[in-house]
Coordinates of C-alpha atoms in Angstrom, one line a residue:
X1 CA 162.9 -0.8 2.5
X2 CA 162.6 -2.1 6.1
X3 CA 164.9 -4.3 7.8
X4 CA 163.5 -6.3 10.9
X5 CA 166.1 -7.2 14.1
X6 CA 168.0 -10.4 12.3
X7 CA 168.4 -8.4 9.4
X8 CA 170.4 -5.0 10.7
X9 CA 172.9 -3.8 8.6
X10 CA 176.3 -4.0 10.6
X11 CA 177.5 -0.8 10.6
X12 CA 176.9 1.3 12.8
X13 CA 177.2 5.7 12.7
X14 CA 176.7 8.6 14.8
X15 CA 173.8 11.3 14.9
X16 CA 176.6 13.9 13.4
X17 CA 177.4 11.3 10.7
X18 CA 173.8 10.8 9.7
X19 CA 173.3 14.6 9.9
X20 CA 175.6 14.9 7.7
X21 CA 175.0 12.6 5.1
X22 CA 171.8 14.3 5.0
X23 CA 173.1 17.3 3.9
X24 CA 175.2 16.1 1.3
X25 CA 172.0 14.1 0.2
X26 CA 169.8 17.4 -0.2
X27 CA 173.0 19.0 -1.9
X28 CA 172.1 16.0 -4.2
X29 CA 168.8 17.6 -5.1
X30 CA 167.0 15.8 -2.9
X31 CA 164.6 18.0 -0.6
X32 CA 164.1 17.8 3.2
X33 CA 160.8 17.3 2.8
X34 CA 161.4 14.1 0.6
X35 CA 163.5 12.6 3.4
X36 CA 160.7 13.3 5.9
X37 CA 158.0 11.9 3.9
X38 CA 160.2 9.1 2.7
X39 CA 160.6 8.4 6.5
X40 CA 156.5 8.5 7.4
X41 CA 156.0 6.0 4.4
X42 CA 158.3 3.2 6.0
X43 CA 156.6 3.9 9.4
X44 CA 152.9 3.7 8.0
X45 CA 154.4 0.6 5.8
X46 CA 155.7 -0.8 9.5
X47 CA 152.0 0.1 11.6
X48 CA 150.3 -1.8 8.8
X49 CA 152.9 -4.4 9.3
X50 CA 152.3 -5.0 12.7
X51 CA 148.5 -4.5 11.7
X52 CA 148.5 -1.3 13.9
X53 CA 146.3 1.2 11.8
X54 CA 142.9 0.0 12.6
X55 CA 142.6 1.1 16.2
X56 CA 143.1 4.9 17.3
X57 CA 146.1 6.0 16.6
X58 CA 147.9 8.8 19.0
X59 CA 150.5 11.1 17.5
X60 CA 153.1 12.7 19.7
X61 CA 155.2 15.5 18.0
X62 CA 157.5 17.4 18.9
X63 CA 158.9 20.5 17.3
X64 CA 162.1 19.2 15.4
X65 CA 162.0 17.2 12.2
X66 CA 161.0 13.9 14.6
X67 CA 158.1 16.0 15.2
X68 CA 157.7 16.7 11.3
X69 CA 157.8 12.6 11.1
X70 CA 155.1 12.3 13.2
X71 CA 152.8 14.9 11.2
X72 CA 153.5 13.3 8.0
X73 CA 152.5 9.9 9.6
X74 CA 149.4 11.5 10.6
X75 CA 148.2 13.0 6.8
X76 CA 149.2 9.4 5.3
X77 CA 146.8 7.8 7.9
X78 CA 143.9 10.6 7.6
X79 CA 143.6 9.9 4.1
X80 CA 143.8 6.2 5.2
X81 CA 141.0 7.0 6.0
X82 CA 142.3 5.7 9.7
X83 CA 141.5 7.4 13.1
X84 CA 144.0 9.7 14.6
X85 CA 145.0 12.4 17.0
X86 CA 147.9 14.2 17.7
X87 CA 149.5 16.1 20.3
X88 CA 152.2 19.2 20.1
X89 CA 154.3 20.5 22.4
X90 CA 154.1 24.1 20.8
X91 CA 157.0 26.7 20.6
X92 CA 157.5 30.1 18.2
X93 CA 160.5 29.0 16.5
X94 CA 160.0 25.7 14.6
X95 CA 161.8 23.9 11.4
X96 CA 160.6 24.3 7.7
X97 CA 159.7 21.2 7.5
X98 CA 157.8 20.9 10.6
X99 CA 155.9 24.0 9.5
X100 CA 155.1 22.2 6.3
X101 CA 154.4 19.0 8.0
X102 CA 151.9 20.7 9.8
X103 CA 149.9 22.6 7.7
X104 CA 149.8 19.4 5.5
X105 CA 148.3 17.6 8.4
X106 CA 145.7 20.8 9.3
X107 CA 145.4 20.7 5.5
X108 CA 143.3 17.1 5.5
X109 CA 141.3 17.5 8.5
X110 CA 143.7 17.0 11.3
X111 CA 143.5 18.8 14.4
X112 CA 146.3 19.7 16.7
X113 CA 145.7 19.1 20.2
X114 CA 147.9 19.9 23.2
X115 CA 145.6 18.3 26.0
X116 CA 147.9 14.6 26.1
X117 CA 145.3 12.9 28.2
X118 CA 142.7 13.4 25.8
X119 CA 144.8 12.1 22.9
X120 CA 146.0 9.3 25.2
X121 CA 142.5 8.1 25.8
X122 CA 141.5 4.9 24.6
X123 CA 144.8 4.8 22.1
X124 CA 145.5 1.6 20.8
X125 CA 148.7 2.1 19.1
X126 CA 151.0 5.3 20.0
X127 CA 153.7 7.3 17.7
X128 CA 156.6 8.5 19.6
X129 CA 158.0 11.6 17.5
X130 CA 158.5 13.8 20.7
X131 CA 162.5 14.0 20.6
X132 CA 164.6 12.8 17.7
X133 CA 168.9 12.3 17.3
X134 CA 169.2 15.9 18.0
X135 CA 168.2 15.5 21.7
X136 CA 171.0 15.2 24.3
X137 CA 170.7 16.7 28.0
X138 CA 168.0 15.9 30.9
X139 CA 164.9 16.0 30.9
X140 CA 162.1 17.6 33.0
X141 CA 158.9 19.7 33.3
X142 CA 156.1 19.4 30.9
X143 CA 158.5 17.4 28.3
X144 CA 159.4 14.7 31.4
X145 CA 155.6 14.3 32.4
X146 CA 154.5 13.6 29.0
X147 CA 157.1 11.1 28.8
X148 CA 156.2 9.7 31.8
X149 CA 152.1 9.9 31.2
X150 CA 153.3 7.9 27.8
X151 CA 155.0 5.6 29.6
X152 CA 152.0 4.9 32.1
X153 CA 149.6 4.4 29.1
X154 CA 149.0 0.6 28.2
X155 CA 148.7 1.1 24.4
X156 CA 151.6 -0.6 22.0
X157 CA 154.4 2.1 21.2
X158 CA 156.1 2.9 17.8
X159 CA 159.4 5.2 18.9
X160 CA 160.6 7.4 15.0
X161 CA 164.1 7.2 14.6
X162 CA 165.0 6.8 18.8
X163 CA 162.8 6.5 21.5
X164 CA 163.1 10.1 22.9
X165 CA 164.7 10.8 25.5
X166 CA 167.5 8.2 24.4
X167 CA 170.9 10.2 23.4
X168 CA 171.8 8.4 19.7
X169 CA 175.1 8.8 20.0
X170 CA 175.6 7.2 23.7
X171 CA 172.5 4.7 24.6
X172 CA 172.2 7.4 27.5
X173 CA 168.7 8.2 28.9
X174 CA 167.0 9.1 32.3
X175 CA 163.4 10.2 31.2
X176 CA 162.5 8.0 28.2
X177 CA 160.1 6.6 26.0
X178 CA 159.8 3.0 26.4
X179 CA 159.2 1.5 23.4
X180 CA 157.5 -1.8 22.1
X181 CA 159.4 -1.4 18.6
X182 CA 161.7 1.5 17.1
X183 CA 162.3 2.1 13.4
X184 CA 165.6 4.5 12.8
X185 CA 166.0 6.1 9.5
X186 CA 168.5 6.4 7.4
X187 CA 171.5 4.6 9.1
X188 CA 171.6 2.4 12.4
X189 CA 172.4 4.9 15.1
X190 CA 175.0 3.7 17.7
X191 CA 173.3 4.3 20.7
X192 CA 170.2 2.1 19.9
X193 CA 171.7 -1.2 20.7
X194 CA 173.8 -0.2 24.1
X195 CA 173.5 1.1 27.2
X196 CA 169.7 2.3 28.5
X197 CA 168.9 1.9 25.3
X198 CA 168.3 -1.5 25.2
X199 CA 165.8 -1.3 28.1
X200 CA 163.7 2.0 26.0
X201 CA 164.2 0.4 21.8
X202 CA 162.3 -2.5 21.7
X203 CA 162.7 -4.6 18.4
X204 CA 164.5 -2.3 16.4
X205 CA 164.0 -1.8 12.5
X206 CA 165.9 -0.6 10.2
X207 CA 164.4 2.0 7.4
X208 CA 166.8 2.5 4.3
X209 CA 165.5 6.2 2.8
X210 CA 168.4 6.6 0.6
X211 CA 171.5 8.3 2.3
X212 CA 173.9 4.7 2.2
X213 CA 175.6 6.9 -0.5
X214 CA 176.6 9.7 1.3
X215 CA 177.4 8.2 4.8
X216 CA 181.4 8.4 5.6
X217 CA 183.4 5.1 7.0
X218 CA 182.7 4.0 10.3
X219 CA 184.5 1.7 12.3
X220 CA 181.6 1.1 15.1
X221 CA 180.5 -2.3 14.6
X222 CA 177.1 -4.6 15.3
X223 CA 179.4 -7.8 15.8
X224 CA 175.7 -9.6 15.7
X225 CA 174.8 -9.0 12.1
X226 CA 175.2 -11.6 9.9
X227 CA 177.8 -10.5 7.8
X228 CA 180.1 -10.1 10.2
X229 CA 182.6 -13.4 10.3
X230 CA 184.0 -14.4 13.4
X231 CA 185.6 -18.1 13.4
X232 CA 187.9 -20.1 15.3
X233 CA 190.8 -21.8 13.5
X234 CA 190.4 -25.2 11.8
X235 CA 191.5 -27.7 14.3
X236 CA 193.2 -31.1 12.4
X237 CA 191.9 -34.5 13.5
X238 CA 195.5 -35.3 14.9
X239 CA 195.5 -32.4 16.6
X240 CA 196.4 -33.5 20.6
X241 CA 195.8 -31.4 23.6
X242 CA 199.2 -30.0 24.2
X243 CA 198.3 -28.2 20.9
X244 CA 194.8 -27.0 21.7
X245 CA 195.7 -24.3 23.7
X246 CA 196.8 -24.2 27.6
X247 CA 195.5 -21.8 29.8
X248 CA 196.5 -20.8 33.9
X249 CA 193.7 -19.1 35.8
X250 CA 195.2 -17.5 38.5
X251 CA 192.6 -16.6 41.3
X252 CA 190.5 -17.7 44.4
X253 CA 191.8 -16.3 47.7
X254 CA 190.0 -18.5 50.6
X255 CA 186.6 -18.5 50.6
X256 CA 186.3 -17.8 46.5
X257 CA 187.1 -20.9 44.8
X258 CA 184.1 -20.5 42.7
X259 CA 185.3 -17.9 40.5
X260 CA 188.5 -19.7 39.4
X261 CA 186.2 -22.8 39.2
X262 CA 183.6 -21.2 37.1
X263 CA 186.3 -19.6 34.5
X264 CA 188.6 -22.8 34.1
X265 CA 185.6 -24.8 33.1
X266 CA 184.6 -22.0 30.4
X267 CA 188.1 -22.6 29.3
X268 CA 187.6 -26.0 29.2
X269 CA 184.1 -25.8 27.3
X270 CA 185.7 -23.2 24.9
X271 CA 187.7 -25.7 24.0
X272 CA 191.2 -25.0 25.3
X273 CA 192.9 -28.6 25.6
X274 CA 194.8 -28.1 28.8
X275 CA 193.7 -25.7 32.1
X276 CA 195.7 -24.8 35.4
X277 CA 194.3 -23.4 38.3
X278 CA 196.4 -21.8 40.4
X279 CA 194.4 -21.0 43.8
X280 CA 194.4 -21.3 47.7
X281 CA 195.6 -24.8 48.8
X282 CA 191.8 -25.2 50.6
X283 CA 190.0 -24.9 47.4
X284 CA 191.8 -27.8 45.9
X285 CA 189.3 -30.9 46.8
X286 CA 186.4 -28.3 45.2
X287 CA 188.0 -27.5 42.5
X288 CA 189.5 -30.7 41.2
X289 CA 186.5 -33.2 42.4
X290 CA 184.3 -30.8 40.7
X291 CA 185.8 -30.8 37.7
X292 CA 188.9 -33.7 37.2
X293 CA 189.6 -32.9 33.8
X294 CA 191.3 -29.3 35.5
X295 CA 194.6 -29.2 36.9
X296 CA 195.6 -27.2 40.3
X297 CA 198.0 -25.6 42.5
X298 CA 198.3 -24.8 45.4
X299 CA 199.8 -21.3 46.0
X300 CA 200.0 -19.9 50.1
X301 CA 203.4 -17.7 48.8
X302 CA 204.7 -17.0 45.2
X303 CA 207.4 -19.2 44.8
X304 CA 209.4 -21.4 41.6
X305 CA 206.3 -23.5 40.8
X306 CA 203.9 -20.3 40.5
X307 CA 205.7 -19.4 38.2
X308 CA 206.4 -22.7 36.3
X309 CA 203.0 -22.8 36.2
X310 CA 202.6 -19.2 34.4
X311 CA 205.1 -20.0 31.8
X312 CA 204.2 -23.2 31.1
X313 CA 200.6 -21.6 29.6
X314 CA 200.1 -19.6 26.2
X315 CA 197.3 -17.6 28.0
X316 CA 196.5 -16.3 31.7
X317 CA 193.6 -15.2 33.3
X318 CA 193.9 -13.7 36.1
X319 CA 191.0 -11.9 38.4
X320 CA 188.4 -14.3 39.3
X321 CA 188.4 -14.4 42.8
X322 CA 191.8 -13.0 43.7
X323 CA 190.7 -10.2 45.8
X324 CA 192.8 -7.3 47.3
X325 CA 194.7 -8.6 49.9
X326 CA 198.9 -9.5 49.6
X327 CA 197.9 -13.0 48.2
X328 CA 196.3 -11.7 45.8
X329 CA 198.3 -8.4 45.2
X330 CA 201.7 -11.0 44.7
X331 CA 199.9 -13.2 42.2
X332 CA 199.4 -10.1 40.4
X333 CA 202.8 -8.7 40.2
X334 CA 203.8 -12.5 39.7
X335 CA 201.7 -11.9 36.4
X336 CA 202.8 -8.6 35.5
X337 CA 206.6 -9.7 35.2
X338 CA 205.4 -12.1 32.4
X339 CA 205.5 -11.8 29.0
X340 CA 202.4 -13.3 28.4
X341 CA 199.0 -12.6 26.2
X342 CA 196.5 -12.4 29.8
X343 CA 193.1 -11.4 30.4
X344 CA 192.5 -9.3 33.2
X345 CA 189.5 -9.6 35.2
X346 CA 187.6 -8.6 38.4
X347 CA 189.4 -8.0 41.4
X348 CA 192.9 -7.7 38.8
X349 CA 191.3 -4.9 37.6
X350 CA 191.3 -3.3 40.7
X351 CA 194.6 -4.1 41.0
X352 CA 195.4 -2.4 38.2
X353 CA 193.5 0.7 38.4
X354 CA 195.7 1.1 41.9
X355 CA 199.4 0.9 39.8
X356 CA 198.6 1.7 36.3
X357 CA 200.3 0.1 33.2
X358 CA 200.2 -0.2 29.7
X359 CA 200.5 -3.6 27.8
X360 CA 199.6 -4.2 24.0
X361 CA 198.9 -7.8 24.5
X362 CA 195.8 -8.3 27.1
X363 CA 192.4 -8.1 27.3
X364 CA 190.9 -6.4 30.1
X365 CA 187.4 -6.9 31.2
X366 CA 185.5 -4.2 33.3
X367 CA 181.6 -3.7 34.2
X368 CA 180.7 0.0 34.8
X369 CA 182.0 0.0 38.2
X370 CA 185.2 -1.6 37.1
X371 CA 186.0 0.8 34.7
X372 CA 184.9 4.0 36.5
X373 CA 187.9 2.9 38.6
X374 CA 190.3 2.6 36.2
X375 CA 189.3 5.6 35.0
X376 CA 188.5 7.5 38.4
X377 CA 185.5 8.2 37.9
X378 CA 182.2 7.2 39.3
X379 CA 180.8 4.4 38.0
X380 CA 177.3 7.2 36.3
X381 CA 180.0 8.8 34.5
X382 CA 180.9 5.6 32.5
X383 CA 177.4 4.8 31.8
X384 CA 176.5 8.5 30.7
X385 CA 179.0 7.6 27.6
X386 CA 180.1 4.5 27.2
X387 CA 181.6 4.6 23.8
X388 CA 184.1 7.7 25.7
X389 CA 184.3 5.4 28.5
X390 CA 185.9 2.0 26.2
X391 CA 187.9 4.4 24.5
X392 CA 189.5 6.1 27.5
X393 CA 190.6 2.8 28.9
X394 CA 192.1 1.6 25.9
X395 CA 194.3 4.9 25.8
X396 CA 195.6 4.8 29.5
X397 CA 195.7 0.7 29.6
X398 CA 196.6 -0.5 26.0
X399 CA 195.3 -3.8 24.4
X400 CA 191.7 -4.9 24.4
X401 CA 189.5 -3.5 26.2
X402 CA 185.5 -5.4 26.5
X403 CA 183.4 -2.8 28.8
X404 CA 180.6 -5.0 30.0
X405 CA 177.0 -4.9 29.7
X406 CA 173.6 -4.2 27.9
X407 CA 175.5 -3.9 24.7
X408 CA 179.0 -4.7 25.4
X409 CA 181.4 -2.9 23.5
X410 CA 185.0 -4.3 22.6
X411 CA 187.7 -1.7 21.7
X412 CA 190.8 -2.1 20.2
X413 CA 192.1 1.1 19.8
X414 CA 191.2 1.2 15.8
X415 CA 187.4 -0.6 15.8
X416 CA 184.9 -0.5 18.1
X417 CA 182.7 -3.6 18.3
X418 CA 178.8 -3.3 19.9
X419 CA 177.5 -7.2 20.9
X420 CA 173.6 -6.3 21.8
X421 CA 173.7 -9.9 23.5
X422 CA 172.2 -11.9 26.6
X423 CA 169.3 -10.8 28.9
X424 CA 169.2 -9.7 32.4
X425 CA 170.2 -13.2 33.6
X426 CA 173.9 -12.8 33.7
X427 CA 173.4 -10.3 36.4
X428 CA 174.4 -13.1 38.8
X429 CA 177.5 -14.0 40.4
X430 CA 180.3 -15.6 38.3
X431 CA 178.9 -14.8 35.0
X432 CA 181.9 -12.4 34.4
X433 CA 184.0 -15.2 35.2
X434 CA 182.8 -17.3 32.5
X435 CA 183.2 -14.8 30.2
X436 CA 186.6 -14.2 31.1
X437 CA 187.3 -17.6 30.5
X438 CA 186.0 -18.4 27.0
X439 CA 188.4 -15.3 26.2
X440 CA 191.1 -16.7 27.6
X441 CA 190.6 -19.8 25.9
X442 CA 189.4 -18.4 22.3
X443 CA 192.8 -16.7 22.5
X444 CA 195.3 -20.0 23.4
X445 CA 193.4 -21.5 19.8
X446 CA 195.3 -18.4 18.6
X447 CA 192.6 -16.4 17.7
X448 CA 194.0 -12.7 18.1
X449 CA 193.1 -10.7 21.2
X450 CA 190.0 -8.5 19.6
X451 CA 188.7 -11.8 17.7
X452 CA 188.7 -13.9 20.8
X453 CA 187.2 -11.2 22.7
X454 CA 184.7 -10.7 20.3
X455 CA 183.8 -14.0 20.2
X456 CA 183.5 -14.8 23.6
X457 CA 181.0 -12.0 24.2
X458 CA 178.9 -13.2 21.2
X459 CA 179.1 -16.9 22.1
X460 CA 178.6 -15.5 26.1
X461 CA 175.5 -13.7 25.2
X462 CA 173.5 -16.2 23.3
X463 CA 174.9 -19.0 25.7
X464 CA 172.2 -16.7 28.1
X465 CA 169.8 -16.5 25.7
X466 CA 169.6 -20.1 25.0
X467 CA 169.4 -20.4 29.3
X468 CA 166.6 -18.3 29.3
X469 CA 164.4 -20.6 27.5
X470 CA 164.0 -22.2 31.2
X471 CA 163.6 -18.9 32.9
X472 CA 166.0 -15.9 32.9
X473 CA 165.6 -15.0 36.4
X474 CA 167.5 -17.5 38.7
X475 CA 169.8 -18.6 35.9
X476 CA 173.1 -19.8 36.8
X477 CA 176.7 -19.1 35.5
X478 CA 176.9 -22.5 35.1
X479 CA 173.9 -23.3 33.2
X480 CA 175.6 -21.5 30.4
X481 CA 178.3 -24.6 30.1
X482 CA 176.0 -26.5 27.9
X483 CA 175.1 -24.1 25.1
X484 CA 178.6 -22.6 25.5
X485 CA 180.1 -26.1 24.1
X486 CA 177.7 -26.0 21.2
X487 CA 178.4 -22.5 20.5
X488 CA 182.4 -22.9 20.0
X489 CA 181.4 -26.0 18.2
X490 CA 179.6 -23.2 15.6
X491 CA 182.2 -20.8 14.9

């Protein structure tokens, strides 16, 4: 049965875990060979589909069971009576069933071809079986400039199981297919929706061939399926705003009021009833004329009323803005002797990563450069394994931590939760500040920390994709305010 992109089941597995299941399957009774040509039967069902099949049709195998896939897609459509050809990279040592893919394929007239621009020419529609979940490593030589003549070719692309090239288990890839539309087999990989990934997938589908059975607990998450509930409280009709949740954001050394600006109204649009901004005296006329429903400080030194102002909130956020100078460095030591839930963003971050500490009871909020710091490490390391990446910060920092970007993932130290949300038009300044704010005020409704995070990147992501309906790039942070509103208001 195939599942299109709103219907994806909502767990989510690694390549060892699939493998596995496999192997329990055929210890079932259940052959190899019946997975592989269970597997070419929901692609050719998918090409007919997308009404693919009536054009010429190039195969590219490999020589692992992805490449057996692509053979078996290749007899189906020769007695289909369809046009095909199909390239091999050849080696000496190949798989069973690749061997019996093969000769099936030879068997009805197909011929094996390992000139790629001649199967490449005048294709309509190209299958991607080159490299399957067993792949991991770089890529180069002949492999590479296939890829890359692929890649070049204009024809609509079908990627089996990952687009290759793609690790499975990270959403890694250098040299990789890029793909109109992926169907994965068996179990939703957890690479597919993060990472590079979500540049090379495509629409992704879903093909069940049988192993839900045999596939051990997971606790990756797709936080988008629908099955997945994530709510805010009921709020009563007498509720009144000291009750709605008050939130400082502490931030904005001179010259950067728009940060703290930017994540005080996501508070307010997430619906916390009371905000304070605590920022540079200059930035109070911007900050408060743009926006009078916000309260504000002033703050040149750390004194009494700083910190009145901290413990008067159930939640701070502190980051947007603050920089790295003794300003901002007090404010953050001012912070760190509170006992407060926090979320900690930006230039807190770095901060942090400086004079390390552990707290249960904040949300921290990295892109890849962010966290390679609080790791120390360069910002390719965190993006060559992201799911290490999360998990590593959570261990050295504690609480929440939401690891920004194509596929964010949110990690509490138990579940990880993957939000394949938004489009390229958050990368723009003071989109991270929003986001930080919508957690901040998710979590003074009394939502928990990993809820309110979750949340926030949900409601964050399709705030952009509902901004992108008048053009993604030159979006603003602050075009996302309107569907924001709406999207709390939907919880």
């Amino acid at each position: 049965m195939l599942y299109q992109q709103q219907e994806l089941p909502a767990t989510l597995f690694s390549c060892e875990q699939v493998k596995q299941a496999e192997l329990q399957l055929i210890e079932t009774g259940i052959t190899e060979h019946d997975l592989i040509e269970r597997a070419a039967a929901a692609s050719l069902s998918l090409l007919q589909q997308q009404h693919k099949v009536d054009g010429k049709i190039a195969i590219i195998a490999g020589y692992g069971n992805n490449g057996a896939d692509a053979f078996t897609i290749g007899t189906l459509l020769l007695e289909a009576g369809k046009t095909v050809s199909l390239f091999c990279l050849e080696r000496d040592n190949v798989s069973q069933g690749l061997a019996q893919s093969k000769a099936d394929f030879i068997a009805v007239g197909g011929r094996v071809s390992t000139d790629i621009e001649q199967v490449l020419l005048e294709a309509d529609c190209i299958v991607d079986g080159l490299l399957g979940t067993g792949f991991s490593g770089d890529i180069s030589g002949s492999m590479a400039a296939v890829i890359e003549r692929i890649n070049g070719c204009q024809a609509w692309t079908l990627s089996l199981d990952i687009p290759s090239g793609i690790n499975g288990n990270t959403g890694f890839g250098g040299c990789a297919i890029k793909a109109d539309m992926t169907i994965t087999f068996g179990a939703l990989k957890q690479g597919l929706i993060t990472g590079k990934a979500r540049e090379h997938v495509g629409e992704l589908v879903f093909a069940d061939i049988g192993l839900s059975s045999q596939l051990a607990p997971s606790k990756v998450i797709n936080v988008t399926a629908e099955e997945v509930p994530v709510g805010l409280p009921y709020r009563p009709h007498d509720s009144h705003k000291g009750m709605c949740g008050k939130v400082t954001v502490i931030g904005g050394d001179q010259g950067m009021s728009g940060a703290p600006r930017l994540a005080a109204e996501a508070c307010l649009r997430s619906g916390a009833g009371l905000v304070t901004v605590v920022s540079h005296p200059s930035h109070h006329l911007v900050i408060s004329a743009g926006r009078p429903e916000l309260m504000f400080w002033g703050c040149e030194l750390v004194d009494m009323e700083v910190y009145l102002r901290l413990g008067w909130a159930d939640v701070l956020l502190i980051g947007p803005g603050l920089a790295q100078q003794d300003w901002g460095y007090n404010l953050f030591k001012a912070v760190g002797l509170c006992d407060k839930p926090c979320v900690v963003d930006a230039d807190a971050l770095n901060l942090l990563s400086a004079e390390p500490r552990r707290h249960d009871n904040w949300v921290l909020t990295p892109h890849a450069a962010e966290a390679g710091r609080l790791l120390g490490v360069a910002t390719e390391v965190v993006e060559q394994d992201r799911f290490a990446a999360v998990e590593a910060i959570q261990a050295k920092y504690g609480g929440v931590v939401v690891l920004k970007g194509p596929g964010t993932l949110i990690y509490d130290g138990e579940v990880c939760h993957v939000a394949p949300v938004g489009n390229a038009g958050l990368a723009s300044g003071g989109s991270g500040d929003v986001l930080g704010g919508i957690v901040a005020a998710l979590m003074a409704q009394k939502m928990s920390p990993m809820a309110a995070a979750t949340a926030a990147v949900v409601i964050h992501g399709r705030a952009a994709e509902c901004a992108a309906v008048d053009g993604m790039r030159g979006m603003l942070a602050s075009d996302l305010f309107v569907h924001i509103r709406r999207l709390v208001d939907e919880l």
